PDB file of C-alpha atoms in Angstrom:
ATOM      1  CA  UNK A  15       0.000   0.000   0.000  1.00 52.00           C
ATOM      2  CA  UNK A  16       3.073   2.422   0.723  1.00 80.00           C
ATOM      3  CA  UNK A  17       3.911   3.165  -2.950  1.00 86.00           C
ATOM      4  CA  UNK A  18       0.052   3.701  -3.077  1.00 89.00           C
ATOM      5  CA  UNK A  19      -0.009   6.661  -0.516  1.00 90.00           C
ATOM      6  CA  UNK A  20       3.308   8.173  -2.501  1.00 91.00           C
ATOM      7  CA  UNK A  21       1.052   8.462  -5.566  1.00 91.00           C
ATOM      8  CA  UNK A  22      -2.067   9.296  -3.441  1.00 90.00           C
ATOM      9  CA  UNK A  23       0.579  12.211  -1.720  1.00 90.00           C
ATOM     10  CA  UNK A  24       1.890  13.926  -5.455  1.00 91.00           C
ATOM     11  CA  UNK A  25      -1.774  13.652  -6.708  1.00 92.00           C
ATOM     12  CA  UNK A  26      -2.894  16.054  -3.271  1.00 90.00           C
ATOM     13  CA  UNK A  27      -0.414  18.230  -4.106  1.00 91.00           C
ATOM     14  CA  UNK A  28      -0.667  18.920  -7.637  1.00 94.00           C
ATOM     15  CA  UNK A  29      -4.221  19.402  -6.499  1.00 93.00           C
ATOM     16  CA  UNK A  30      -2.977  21.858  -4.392  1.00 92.00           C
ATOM     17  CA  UNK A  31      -0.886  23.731  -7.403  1.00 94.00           C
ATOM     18  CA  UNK A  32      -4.038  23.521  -9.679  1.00 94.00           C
ATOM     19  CA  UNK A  33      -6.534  25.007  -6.887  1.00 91.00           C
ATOM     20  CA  UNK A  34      -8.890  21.668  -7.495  1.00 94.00           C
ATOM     21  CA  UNK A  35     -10.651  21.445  -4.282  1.00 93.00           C
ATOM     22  CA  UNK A  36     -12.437  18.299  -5.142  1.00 94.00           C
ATOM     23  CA  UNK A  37      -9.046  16.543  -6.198  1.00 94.00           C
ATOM     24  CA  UNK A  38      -7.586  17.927  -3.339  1.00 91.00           C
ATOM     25  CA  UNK A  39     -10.354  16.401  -0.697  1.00 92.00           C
ATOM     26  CA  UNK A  40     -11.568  13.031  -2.297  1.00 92.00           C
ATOM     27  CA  UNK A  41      -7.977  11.272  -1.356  1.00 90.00           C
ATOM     28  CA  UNK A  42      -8.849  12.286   2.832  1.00 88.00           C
ATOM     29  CA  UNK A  43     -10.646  10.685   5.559  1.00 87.00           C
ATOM     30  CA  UNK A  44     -13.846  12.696   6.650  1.00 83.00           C
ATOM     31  CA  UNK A  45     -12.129  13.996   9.636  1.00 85.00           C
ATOM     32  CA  UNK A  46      -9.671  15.000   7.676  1.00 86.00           C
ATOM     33  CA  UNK A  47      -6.995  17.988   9.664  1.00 86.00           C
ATOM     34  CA  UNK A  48      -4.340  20.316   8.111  1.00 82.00           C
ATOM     35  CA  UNK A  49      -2.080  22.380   9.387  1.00 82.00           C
ATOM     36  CA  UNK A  50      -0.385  24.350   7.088  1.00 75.00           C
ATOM     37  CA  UNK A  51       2.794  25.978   8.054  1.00 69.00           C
ATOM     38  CA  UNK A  52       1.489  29.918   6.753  1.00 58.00           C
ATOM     39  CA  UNK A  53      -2.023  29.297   8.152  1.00 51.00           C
ATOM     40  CA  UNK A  54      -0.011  28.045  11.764  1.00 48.00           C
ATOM     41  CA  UNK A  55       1.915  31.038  11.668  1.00 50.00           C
ATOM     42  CA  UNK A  56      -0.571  33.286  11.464  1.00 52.00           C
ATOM     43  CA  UNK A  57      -3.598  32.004  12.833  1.00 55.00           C
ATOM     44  CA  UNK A  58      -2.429  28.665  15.077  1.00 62.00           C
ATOM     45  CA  UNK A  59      -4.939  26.741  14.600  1.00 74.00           C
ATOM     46  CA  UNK A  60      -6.021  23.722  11.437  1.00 82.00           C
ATOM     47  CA  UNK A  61      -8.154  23.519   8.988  1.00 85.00           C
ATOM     48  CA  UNK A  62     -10.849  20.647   9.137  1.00 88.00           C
ATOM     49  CA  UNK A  63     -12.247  18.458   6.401  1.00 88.00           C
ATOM     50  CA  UNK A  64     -13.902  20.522   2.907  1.00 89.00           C
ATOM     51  CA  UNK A  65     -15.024  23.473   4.280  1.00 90.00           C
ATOM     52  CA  UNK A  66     -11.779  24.079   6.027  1.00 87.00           C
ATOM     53  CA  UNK A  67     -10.058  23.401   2.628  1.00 86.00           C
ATOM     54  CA  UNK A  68     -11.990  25.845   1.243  1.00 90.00           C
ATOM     55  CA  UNK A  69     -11.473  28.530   3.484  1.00 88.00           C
ATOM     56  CA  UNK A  70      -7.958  27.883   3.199  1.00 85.00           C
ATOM     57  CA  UNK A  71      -7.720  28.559  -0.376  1.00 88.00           C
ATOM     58  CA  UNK A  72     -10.013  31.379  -0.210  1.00 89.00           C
ATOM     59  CA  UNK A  73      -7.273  33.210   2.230  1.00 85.00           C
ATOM     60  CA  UNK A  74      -4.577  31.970   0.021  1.00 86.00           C
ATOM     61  CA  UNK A  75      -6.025  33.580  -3.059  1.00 88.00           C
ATOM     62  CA  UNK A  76      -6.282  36.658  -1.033  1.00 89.00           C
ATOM     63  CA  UNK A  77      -3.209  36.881   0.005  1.00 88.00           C
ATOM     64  CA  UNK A  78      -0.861  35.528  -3.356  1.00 90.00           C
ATOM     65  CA  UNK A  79      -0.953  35.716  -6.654  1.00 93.00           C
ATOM     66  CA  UNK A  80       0.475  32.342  -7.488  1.00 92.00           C
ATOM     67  CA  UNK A  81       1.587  30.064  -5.046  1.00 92.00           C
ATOM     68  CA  UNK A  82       2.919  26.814  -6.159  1.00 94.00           C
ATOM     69  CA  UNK A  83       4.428  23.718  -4.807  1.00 93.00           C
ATOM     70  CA  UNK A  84       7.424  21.852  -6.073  1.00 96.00           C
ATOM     71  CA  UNK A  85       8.602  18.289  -4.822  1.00 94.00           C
ATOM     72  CA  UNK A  86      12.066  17.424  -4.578  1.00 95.00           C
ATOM     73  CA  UNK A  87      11.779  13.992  -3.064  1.00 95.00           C
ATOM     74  CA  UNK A  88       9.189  12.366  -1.215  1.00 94.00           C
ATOM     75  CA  UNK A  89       9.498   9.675   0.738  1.00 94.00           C
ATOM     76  CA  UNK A  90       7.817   6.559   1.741  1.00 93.00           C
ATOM     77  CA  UNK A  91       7.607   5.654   5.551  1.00 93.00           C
ATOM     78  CA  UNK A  92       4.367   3.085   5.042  1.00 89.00           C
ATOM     79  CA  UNK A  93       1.427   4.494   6.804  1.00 91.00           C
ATOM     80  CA  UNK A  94       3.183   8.058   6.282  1.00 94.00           C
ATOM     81  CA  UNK A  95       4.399  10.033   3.458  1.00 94.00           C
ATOM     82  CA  UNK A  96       7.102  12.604   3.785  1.00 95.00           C
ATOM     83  CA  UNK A  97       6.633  15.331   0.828  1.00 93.00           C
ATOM     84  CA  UNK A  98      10.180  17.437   0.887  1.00 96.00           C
ATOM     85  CA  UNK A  99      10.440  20.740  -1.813  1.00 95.00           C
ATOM     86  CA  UNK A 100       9.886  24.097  -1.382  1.00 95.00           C
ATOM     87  CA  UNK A 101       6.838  26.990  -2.047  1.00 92.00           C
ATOM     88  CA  UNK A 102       7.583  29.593  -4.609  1.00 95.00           C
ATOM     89  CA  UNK A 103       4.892  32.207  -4.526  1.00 93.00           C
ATOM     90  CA  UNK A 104       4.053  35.922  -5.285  1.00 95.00           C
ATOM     91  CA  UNK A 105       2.018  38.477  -3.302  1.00 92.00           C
ATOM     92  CA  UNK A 106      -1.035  39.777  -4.257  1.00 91.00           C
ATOM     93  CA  UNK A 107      -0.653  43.297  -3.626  1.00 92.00           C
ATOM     94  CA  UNK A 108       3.481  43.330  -2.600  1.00 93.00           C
ATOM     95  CA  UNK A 109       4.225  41.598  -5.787  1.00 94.00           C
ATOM     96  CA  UNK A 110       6.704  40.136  -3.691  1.00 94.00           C
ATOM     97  CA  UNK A 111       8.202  36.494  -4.965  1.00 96.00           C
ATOM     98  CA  UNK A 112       9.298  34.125  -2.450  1.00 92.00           C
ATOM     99  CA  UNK A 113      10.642  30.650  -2.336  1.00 95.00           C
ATOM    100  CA  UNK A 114      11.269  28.758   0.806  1.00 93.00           C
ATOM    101  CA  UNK A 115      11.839  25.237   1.942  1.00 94.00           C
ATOM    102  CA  UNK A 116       8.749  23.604   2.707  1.00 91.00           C
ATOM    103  CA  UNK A 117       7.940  19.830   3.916  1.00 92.00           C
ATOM    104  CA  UNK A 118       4.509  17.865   4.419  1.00 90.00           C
ATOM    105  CA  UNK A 119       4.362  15.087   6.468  1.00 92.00           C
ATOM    106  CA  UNK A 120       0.809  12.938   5.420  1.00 91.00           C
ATOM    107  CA  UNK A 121      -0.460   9.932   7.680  1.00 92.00           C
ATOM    108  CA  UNK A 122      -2.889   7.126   5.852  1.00 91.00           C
ATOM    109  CA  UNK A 123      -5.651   5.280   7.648  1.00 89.00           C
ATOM    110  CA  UNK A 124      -6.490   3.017   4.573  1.00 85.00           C
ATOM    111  CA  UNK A 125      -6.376   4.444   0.890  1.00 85.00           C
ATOM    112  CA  UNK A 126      -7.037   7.552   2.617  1.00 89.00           C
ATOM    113  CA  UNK A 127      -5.057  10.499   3.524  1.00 88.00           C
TER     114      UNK A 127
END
């Protein structure tokens, strides 16, 4: 099932690159939690199944112009994923590009993330 959840992990994050909300969701459990390093940072706190997805999104629109995700390596720990790259972005009203490290760590109950 491990090289399962690798594919399962690159398919949620080109999700992520492609805004696809549905893509993004249908791979997770129904009590499904993120906690994005930006949203941590400045609000402390996760973002729960859809509707927390969605929210998330709509605040990262706000806030960038393009944000994308690029993998470098991801690795395969069996019930876990580790997805290792970095974020490149822009923002919105700075203009602003950044680029920064960035890692995911995803945990699978199943064929779901």
């Amino acid at each position: 099932m491990s090289q399962e959840n690798v594919e399962l992990a690159k398919l949620v994050m080109d999700a992520f690159n492609r805004r696809d909300i549905d893509a993004f969701v249908q791979p997770t459990t129904s009590d499904f939690e993120w906690f994005p390093a930006l949203g941590m940072a400045v609000e402390g706190d996760s973002f729960r199944g859809r509707e927390g997805v969605e929210a998330y999104f709509e605040a990262l629109h706000a806030t960038w112009e393009e944000v994308r995700l690029v993998a470098e390596e991801v690795r395969d720990l069996g019930e876990i994923v580790v997805w290792l790259g970095r974020i490149e972005g822009r923002g919105r009203r700075s203009g602003v590009v950044v680029e920064a490290p960035m890692g995911a760590v995803l945990e699978f109950r199943g064929e779901k993330a």
